[in-house]
Coordinates of C-alpha atoms in Angstrom, one line a residue:
Chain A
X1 CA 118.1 113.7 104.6
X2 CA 116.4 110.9 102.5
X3 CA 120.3 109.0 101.7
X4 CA 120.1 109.4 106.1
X5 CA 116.9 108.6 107.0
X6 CA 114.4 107.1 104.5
X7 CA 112.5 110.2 104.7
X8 CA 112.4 112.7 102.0
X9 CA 113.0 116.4 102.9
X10 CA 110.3 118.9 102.1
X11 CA 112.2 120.0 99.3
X12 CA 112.4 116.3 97.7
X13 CA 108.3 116.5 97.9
X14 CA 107.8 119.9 96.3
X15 CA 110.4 118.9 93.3
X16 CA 107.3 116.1 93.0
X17 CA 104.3 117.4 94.1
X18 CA 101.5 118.2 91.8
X19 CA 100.6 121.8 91.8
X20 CA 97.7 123.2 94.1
X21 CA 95.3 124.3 90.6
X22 CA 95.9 120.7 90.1
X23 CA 95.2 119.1 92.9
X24 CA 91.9 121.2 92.9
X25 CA 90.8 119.4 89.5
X26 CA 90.6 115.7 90.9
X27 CA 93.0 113.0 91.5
X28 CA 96.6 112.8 90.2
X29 CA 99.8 110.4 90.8
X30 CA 102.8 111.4 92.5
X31 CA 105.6 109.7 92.3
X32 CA 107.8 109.7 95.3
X33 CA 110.6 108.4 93.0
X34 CA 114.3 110.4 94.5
X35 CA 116.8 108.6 93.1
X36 CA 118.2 107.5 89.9
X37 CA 118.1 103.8 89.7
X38 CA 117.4 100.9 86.8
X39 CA 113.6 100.8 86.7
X40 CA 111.3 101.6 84.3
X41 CA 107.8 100.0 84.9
X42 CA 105.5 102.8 85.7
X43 CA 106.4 104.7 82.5
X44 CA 105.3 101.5 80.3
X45 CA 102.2 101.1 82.9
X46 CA 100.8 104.4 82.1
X47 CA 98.2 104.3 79.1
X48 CA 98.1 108.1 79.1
X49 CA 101.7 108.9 78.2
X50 CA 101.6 110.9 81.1
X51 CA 105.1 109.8 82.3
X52 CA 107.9 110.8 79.9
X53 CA 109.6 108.6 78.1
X54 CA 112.7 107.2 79.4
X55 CA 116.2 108.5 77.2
X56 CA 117.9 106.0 79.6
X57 CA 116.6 103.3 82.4
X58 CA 118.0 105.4 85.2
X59 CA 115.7 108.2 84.7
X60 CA 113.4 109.2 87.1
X61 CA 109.9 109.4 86.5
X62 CA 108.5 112.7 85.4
X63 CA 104.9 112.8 85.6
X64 CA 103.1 115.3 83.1
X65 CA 100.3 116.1 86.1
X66 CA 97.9 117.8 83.3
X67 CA 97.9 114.8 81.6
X68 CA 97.6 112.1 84.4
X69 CA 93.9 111.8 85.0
X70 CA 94.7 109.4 88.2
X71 CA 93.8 106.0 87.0
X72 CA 96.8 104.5 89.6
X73 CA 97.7 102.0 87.2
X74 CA 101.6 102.9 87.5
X75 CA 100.7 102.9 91.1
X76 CA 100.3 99.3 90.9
X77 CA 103.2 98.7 89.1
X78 CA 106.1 100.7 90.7
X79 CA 108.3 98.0 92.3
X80 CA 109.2 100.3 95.1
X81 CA 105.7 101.0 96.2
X82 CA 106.5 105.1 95.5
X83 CA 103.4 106.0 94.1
X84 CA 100.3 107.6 95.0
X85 CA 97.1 109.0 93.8
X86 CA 95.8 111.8 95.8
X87 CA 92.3 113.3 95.4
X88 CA 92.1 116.8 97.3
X89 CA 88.3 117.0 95.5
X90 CA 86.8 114.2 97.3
X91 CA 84.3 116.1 99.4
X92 CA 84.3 119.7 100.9
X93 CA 87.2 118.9 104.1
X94 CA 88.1 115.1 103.6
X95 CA 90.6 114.3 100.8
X96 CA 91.4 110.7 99.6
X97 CA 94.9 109.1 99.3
X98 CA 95.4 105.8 97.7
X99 CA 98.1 103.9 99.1
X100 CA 99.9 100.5 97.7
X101 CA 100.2 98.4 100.9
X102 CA 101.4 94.6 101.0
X103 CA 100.8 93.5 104.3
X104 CA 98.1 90.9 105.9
X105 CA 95.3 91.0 107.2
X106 CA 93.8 93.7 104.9
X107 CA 91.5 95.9 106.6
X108 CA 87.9 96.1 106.0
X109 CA 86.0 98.8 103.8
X110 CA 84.6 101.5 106.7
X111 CA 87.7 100.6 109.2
X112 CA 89.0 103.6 111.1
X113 CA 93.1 103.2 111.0
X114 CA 95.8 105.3 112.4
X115 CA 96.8 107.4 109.2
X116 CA 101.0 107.1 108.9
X117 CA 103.1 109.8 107.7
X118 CA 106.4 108.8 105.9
X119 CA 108.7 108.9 109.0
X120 CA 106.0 106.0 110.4
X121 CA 104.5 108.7 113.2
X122 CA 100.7 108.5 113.6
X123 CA 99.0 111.7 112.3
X124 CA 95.9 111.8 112.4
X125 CA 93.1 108.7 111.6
X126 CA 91.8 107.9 108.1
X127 CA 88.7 105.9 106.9
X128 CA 89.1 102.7 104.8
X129 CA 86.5 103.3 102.2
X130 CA 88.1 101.1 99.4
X131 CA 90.1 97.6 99.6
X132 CA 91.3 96.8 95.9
X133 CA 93.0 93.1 95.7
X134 CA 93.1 90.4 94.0
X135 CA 94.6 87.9 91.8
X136 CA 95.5 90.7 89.2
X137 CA 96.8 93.1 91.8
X138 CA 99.8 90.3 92.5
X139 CA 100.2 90.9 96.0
X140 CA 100.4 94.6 95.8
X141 CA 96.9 95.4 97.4
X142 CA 96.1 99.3 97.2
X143 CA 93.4 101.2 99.6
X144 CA 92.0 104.3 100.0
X145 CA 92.3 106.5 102.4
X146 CA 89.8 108.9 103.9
X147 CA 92.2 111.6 105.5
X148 CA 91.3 115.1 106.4
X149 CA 92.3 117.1 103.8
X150 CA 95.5 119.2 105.5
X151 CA 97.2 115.6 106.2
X152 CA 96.5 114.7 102.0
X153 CA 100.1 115.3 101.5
X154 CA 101.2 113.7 104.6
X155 CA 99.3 110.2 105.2
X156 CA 101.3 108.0 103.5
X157 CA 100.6 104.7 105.3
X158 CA 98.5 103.5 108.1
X159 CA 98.5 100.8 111.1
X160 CA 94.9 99.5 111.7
X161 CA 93.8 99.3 115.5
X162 CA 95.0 96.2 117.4
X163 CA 97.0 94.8 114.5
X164 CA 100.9 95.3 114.8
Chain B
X1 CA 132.0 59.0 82.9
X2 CA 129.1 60.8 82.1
X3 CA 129.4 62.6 78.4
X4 CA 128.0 66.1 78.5
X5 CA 128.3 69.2 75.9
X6 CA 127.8 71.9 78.3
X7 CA 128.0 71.6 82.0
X8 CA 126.3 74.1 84.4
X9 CA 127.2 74.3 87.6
X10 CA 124.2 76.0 90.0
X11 CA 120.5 76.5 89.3
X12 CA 120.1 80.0 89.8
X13 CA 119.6 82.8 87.9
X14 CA 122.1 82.9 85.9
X15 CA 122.5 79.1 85.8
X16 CA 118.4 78.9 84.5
X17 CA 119.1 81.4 81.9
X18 CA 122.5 79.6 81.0
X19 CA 120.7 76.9 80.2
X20 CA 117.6 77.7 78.3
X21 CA 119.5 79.9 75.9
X22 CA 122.4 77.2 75.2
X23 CA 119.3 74.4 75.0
X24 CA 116.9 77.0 72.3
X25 CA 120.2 77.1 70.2
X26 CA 120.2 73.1 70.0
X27 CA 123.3 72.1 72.7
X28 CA 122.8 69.7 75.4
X29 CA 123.1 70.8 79.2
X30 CA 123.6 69.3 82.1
X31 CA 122.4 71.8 84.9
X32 CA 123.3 70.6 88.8
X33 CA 122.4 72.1 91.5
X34 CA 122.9 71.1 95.3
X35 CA 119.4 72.0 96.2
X36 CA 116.4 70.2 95.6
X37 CA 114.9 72.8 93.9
X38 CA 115.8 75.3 91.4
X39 CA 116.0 78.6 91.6
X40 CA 118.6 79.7 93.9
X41 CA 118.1 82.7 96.1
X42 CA 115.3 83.7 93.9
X43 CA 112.7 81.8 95.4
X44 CA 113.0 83.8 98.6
X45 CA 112.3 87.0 96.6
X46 CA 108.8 88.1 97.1
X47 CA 109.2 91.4 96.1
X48 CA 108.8 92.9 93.0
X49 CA 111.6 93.1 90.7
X50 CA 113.4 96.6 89.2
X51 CA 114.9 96.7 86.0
X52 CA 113.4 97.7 82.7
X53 CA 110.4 96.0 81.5
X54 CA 112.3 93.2 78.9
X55 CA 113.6 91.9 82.2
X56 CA 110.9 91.4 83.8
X57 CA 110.5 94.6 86.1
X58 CA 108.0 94.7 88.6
X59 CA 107.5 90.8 88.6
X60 CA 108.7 89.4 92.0
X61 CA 111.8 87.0 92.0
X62 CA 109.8 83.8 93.4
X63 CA 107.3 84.1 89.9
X64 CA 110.5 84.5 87.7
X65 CA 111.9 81.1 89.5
X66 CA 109.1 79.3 88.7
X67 CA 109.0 80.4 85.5
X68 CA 112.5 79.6 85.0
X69 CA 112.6 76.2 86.6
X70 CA 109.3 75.2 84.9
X71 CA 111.0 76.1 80.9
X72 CA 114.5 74.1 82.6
X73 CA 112.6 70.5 83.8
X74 CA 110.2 70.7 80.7
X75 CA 113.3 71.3 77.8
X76 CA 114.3 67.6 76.9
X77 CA 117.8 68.8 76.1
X78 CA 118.8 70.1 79.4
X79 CA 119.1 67.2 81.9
X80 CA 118.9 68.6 85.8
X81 CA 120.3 67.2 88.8
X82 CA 119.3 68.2 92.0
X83 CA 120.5 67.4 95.6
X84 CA 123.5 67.3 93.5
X85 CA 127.1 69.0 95.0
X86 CA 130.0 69.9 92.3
X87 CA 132.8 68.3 94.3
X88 CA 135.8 69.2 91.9
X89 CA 137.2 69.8 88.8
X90 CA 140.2 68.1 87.7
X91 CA 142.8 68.8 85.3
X92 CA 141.7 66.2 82.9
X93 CA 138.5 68.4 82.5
X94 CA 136.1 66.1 84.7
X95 CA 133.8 67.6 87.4
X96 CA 132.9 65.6 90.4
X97 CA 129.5 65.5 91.6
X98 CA 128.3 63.9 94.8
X99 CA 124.4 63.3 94.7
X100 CA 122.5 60.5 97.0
X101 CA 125.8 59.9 98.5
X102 CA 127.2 58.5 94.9
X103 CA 130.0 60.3 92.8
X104 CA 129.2 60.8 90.2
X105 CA 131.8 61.5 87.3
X106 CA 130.8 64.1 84.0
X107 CA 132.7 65.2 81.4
X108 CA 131.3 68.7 80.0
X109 CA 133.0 69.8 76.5
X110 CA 131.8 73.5 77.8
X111 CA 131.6 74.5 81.7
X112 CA 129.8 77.1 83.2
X113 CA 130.1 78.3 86.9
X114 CA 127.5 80.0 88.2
X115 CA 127.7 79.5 91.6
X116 CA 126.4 82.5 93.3
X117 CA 127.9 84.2 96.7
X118 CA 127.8 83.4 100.1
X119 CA 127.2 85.6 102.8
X120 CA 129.8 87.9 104.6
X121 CA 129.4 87.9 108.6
X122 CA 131.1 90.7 110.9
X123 CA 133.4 90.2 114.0
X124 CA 131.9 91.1 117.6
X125 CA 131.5 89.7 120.9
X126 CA 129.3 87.3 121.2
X127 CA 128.4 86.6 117.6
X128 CA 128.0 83.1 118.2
X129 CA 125.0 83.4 120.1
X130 CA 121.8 81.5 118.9
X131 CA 119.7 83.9 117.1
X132 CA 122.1 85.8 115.4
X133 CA 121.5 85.2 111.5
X134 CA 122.6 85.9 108.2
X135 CA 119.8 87.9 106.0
X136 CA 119.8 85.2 103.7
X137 CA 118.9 82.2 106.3
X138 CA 116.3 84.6 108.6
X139 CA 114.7 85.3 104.8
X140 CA 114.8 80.8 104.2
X141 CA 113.4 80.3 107.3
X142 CA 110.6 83.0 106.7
X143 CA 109.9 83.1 102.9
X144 CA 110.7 79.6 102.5
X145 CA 109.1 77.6 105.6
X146 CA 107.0 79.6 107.3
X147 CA 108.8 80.1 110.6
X148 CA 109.8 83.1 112.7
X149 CA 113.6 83.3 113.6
X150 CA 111.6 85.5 116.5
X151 CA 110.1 88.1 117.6
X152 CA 112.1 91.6 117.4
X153 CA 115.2 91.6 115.3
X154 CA 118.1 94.1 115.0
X155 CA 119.0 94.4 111.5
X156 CA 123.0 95.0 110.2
X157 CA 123.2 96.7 107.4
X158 CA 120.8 99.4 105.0
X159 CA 121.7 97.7 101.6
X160 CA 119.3 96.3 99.4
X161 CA 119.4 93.2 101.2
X162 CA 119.2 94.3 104.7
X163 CA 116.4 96.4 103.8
X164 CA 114.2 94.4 101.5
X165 CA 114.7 91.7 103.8
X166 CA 113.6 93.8 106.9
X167 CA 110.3 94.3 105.1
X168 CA 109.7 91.0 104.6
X169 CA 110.0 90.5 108.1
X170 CA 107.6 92.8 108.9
X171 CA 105.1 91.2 106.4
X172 CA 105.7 88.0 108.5
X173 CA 104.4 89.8 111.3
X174 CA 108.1 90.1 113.0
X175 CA 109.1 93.4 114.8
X176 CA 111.9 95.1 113.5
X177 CA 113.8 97.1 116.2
X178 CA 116.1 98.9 113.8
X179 CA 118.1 98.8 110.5
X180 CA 121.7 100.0 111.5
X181 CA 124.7 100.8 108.7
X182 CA 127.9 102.0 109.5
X183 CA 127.9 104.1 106.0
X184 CA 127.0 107.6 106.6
X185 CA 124.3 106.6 103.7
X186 CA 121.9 104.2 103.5
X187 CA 123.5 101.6 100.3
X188 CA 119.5 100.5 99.2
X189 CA 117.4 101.8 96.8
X190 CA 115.9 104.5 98.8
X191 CA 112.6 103.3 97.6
X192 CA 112.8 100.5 99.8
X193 CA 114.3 102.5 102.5
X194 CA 111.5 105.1 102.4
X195 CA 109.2 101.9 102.5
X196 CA 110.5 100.1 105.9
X197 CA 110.6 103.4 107.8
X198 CA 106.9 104.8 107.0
X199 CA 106.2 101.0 108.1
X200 CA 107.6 101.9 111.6
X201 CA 111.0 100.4 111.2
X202 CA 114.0 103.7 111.9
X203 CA 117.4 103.2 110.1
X204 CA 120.3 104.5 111.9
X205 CA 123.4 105.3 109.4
X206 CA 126.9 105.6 111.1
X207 CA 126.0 102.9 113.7
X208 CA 127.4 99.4 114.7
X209 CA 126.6 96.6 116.5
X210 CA 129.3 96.5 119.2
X211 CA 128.3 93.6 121.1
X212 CA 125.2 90.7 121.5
X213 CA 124.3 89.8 125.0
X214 CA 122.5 86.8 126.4
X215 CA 123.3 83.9 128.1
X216 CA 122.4 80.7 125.8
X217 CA 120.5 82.9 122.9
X218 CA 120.1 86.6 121.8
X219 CA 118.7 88.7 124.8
X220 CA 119.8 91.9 123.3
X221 CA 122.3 94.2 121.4
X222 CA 124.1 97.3 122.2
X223 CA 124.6 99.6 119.2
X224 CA 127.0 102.2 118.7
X225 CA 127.7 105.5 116.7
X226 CA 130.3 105.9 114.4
X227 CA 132.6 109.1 113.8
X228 CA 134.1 110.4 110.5
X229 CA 136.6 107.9 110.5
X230 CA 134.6 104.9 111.4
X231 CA 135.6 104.7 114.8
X232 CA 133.2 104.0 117.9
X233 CA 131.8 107.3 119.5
X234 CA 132.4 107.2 123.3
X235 CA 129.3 107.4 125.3
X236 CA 126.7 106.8 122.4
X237 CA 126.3 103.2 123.1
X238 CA 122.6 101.9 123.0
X239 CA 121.1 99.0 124.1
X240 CA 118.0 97.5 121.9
X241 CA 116.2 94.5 123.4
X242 CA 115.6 92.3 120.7
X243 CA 116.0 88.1 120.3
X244 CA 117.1 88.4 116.6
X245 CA 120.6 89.8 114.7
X246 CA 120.4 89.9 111.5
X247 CA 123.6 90.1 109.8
X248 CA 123.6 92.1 105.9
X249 CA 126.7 93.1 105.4
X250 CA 127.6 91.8 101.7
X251 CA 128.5 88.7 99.9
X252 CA 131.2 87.1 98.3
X253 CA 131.7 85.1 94.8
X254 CA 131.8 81.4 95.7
X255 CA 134.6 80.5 93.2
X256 CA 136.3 77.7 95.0
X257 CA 136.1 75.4 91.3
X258 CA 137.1 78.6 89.5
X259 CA 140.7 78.2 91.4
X260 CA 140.9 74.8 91.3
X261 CA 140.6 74.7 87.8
X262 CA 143.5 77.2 87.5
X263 CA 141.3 80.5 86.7
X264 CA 143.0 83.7 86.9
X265 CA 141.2 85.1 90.0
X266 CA 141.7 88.8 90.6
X267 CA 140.8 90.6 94.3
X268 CA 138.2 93.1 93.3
X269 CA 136.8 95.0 96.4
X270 CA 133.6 96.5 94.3
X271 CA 132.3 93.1 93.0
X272 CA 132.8 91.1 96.6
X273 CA 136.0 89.5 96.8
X274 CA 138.4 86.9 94.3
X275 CA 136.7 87.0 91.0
X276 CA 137.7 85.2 87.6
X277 CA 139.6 87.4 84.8
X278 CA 137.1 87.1 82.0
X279 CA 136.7 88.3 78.1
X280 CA 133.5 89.6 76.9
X281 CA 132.2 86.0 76.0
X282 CA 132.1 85.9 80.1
X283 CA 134.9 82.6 79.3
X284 CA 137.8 82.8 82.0
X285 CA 141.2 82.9 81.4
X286 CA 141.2 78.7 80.8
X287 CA 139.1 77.8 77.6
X288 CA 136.0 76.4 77.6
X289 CA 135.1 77.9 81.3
X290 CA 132.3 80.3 81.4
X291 CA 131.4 82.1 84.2
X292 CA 128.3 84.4 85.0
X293 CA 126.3 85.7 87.9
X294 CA 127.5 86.5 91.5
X295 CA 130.1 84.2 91.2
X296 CA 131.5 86.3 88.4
X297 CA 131.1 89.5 91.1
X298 CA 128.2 90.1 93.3
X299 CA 125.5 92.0 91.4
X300 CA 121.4 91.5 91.4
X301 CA 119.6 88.6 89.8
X302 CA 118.4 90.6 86.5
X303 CA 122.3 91.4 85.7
X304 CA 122.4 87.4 86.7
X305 CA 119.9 86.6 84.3
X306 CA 121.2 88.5 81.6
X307 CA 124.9 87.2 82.4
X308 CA 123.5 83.9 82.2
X309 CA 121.9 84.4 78.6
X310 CA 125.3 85.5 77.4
X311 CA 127.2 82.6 78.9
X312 CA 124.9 80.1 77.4
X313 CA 124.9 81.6 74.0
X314 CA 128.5 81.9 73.9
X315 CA 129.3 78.5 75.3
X316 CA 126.8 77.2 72.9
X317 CA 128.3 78.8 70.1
X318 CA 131.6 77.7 71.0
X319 CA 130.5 74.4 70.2
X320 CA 129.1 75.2 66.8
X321 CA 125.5 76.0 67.2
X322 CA 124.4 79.2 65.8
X323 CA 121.1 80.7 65.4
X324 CA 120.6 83.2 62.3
X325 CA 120.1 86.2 65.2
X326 CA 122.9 85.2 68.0
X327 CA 124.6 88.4 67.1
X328 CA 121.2 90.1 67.1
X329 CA 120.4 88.5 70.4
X330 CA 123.7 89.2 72.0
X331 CA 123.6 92.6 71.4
X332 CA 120.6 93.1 72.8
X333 CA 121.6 92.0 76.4
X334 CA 124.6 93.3 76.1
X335 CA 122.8 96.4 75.5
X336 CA 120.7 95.9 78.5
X337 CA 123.3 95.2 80.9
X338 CA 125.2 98.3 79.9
X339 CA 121.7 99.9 80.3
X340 CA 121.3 98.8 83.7
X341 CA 124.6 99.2 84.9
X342 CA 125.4 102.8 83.4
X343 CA 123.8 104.9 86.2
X344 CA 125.0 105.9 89.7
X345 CA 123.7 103.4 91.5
X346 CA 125.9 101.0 88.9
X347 CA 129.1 103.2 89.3
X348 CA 130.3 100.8 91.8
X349 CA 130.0 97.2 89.2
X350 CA 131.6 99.3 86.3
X351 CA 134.5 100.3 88.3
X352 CA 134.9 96.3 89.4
X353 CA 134.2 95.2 85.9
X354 CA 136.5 97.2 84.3
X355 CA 139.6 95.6 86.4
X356 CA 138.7 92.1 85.4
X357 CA 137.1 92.4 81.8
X358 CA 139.9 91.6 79.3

């Protein structure tokens, strides 16, 4: 149970998940976003409207998938790094997960890392193919994620080689 | 005897916002803080901030101070002394303040306490061991100067503190053996939860720490299970080698020159400890004192900063000031407190505030 563990339950994910004809048309954002608390930043990030509107600050976020072209902009702005773009069209078996990640050093574009699934087990490995930083990105760096397309839904973090 | 209209006492987040809003509408503030910097525990924040977007969601707490303290030492009505203690406040309505080891002597028409909290620490053997911490020192020494309180820590407690600060540890490149909280839930955003533990980091609800070990410094901890009724499970003791304790287990309202200057203080459980009876203006039960922040009941910094606004204004307009939009302006954070507070996760504050809001 997430309120146990940290982890959300299968069930949590599919309430969230975009659907599979979706996911076949190019990236999207999901928003890994469980619980009802103050925060509203991603819905005013998205330049799409494709997050509802919030009736009250303790919504969750409800991302219209059809509408979300996966830009990642809210990505960049949720405060509890809970958002990610996933892009299951990327090539014929590899899928690509972006991932907000605030840690130093960055890795390097073409760095193979241990891919991390949300309970913090090793998977599988990915391939850094994008860094994305900067002064703009205020310390919330994102990279992308080569992962084999079965672990798209699972990689949601990574520990590069020889770097605790 | 210095002459001063409004007084603030603490350079925080509720003080800073005290004091710009009573300073726009044309009072003159005193603002001390014992620190030689202002801020308060928001210069430690590195995270980004939640809330909606008028308060400054998703910046992170250490921007906002600078911000803040930047708009505080630039306004030529608000006058700021740091390194500067508030000693006491005296029946005859002067506060005492100690800075470079000289008293010094103020007499605010208006006072405003906003002192913050101070950090709860739990009962075991051996807590007096170097290398056992509270959350809010390990996150000084880290966020603040630069330096490791060591190498693997045990953290106490899953609130937002525990966790958020167990993050940052790991962004200092410190080990984080495991978050433990003797809820059967974890008490943080589960945002920041779901964060730490895809980062490596496990969180163990129903456990305690039941003893440190270590001869002259932290060598280790032995952990325990909790049953239903909070009691130690026999047999389920672990041990955890780690050279850090982290202590996060809550805060309370420093209100110390709330009682002495005869406040009504009520014991409220939900908001941390004795707090100050207050109206709606956030003014205590004796005139003129305003209170706001954690030292009004221990909330977040954004319901700080808008507790603050509200304090100021109202202090401010106490003394005749008035703005053509001050109703317009307190409505709206009033409005955005209520918004923030009025979910679940606020459930707990609403309960507390409604036992001391007269």
């Amino acid at each position: 149970m997430l309120a146990q563990t940290g982890v959300p339950t299968p069930e949590d994910l599919a309430e969230v998940m975009p659907s599979e004809d979706r996911l076949a048309r190019g990236p999207v954002a999901m928003a890994e976003c469980f619980q009802n608390i103050p925060c509203d930043p991603c819905y005013h990030s998205c330049k799409r409207q494709a997050i509802k509107p919030f009736n009250d600050i303790n919504e969750r976020p409800q991302i219209d998938h059809e509408k979300c072209n996966g830009c990642g902009l809210c990505l960049t702005r949720c405060p509890g790094l809970a958002i990610f773009v996933i892009d299951q069209t990327y090539s014929e078996n590899k899928a690509l997960v972006k991932i907000p990640y605030e840690f130093l050093p960055l890795p390097v574009e073409g760095d193979i890392v241990d891919a991390v699934n949300r309970a913090g087990e090793t998977v599988g490995e990915a391939k850094v193919v994008k860094v994305q930083s900067g002064d703009k990105m205020d310390g919330t760096n994102v990279i992308w994620l080569e992962v084999p397309k079965n672990l798209s839904m699972e990689v949601r973090h990574f520990r590069q080689k020889g770097v605790r | 005897m210095r002459q001063t209209e409004i007084c603030i006492i603490g350079g925080g987040p509720a003080g800073l916002t005290a004091a710009l809003k009573a300073a726009a509408l044309g009072a003159e503030v005193t603002l001390v803080d014992r620190n030689d910097y202002l801020g308060g525990q928001l210069i430690k924040q590195t995270h980004r901030f939640f809330g909606s977007k008028e308060q400054r969601a998703s910046e992170r707490g250490i921007s906002i101070a600078k911000e803040l303290a930047d708009a505080v030492e630039s306004n030529k009505k608000i006058n700021v002394l740091k390194k500067a203690t508030a000693l006491g406040y005296y029946k005859d309505g002067v506060l005492l303040v100690e800075q470079d080891e000289k008293i010094i002597k103020i007499k605010p028409k208006k006072l405003i306490v906003a002192t913050g909290g101070a950090e709860k620490t739990l009962l075991f053997p051996n807590n007096d061991l170097p290398g056992i911490y509270g959350a809010g020192a390990v996150q000084t020494l880290v966020n603040v100067f630069g330096v490791k309180p060591g190498n693997k820590v045990l953290m106490v407690g899953a609130g937002n503190i525990g966790v958020i600060v167990s993050y940052q540890l790991l962004q200092a490149g410190v080990e984080v053996a495991a978050i433990i909280e003797a809820a059967p839930q974890i008490g943080s955003y589960w945002v920041h939860a779901s964060k730490v533990v895809r980062a490596g980091v496990p969180i163990y609800t129903r456990h305690t720490i039941k003893r440190a070990w270590g001869d002259t410094e932290v060598e280790g901890a032995t952990i325990v299970e909790l049953d239903d009724n909070w009691q130690p499970i026999e047999g389920s003791e672990k041990d955890l080698d780690v050279d850090v304790i982290c202590l996060s287990v809550g805060l309370s309202p420093l209100t110390e020159l709330l009682w002495q200057a005869g406040c009504q203080m009520k014991y409220v459980p939900e908001l941390g400890g004795h707090v100050p009876l207050r109206n709606e203006n956030l003014e205590t039960t004796v005139p003129g004192i305003y209170t706001a922040g954690d030292a009004a009941g221990i909330e977040e910094a954004s319901a700080a900063m808008m507790e603050g606004a509200l304090a100021g204004i109202n202090a401010a307009h106490s003394l005749g000031y008035d703005a053509p939009d001050l109703n317009k302006q307190k409505e709206k954070i009033l409005m955005e407190l209520t918004g923030l507070r009025s979910g679940p996760v606020g459930e707990k504050i609403r309960r507390g505030l409604a036992k001391v809001t007269c």
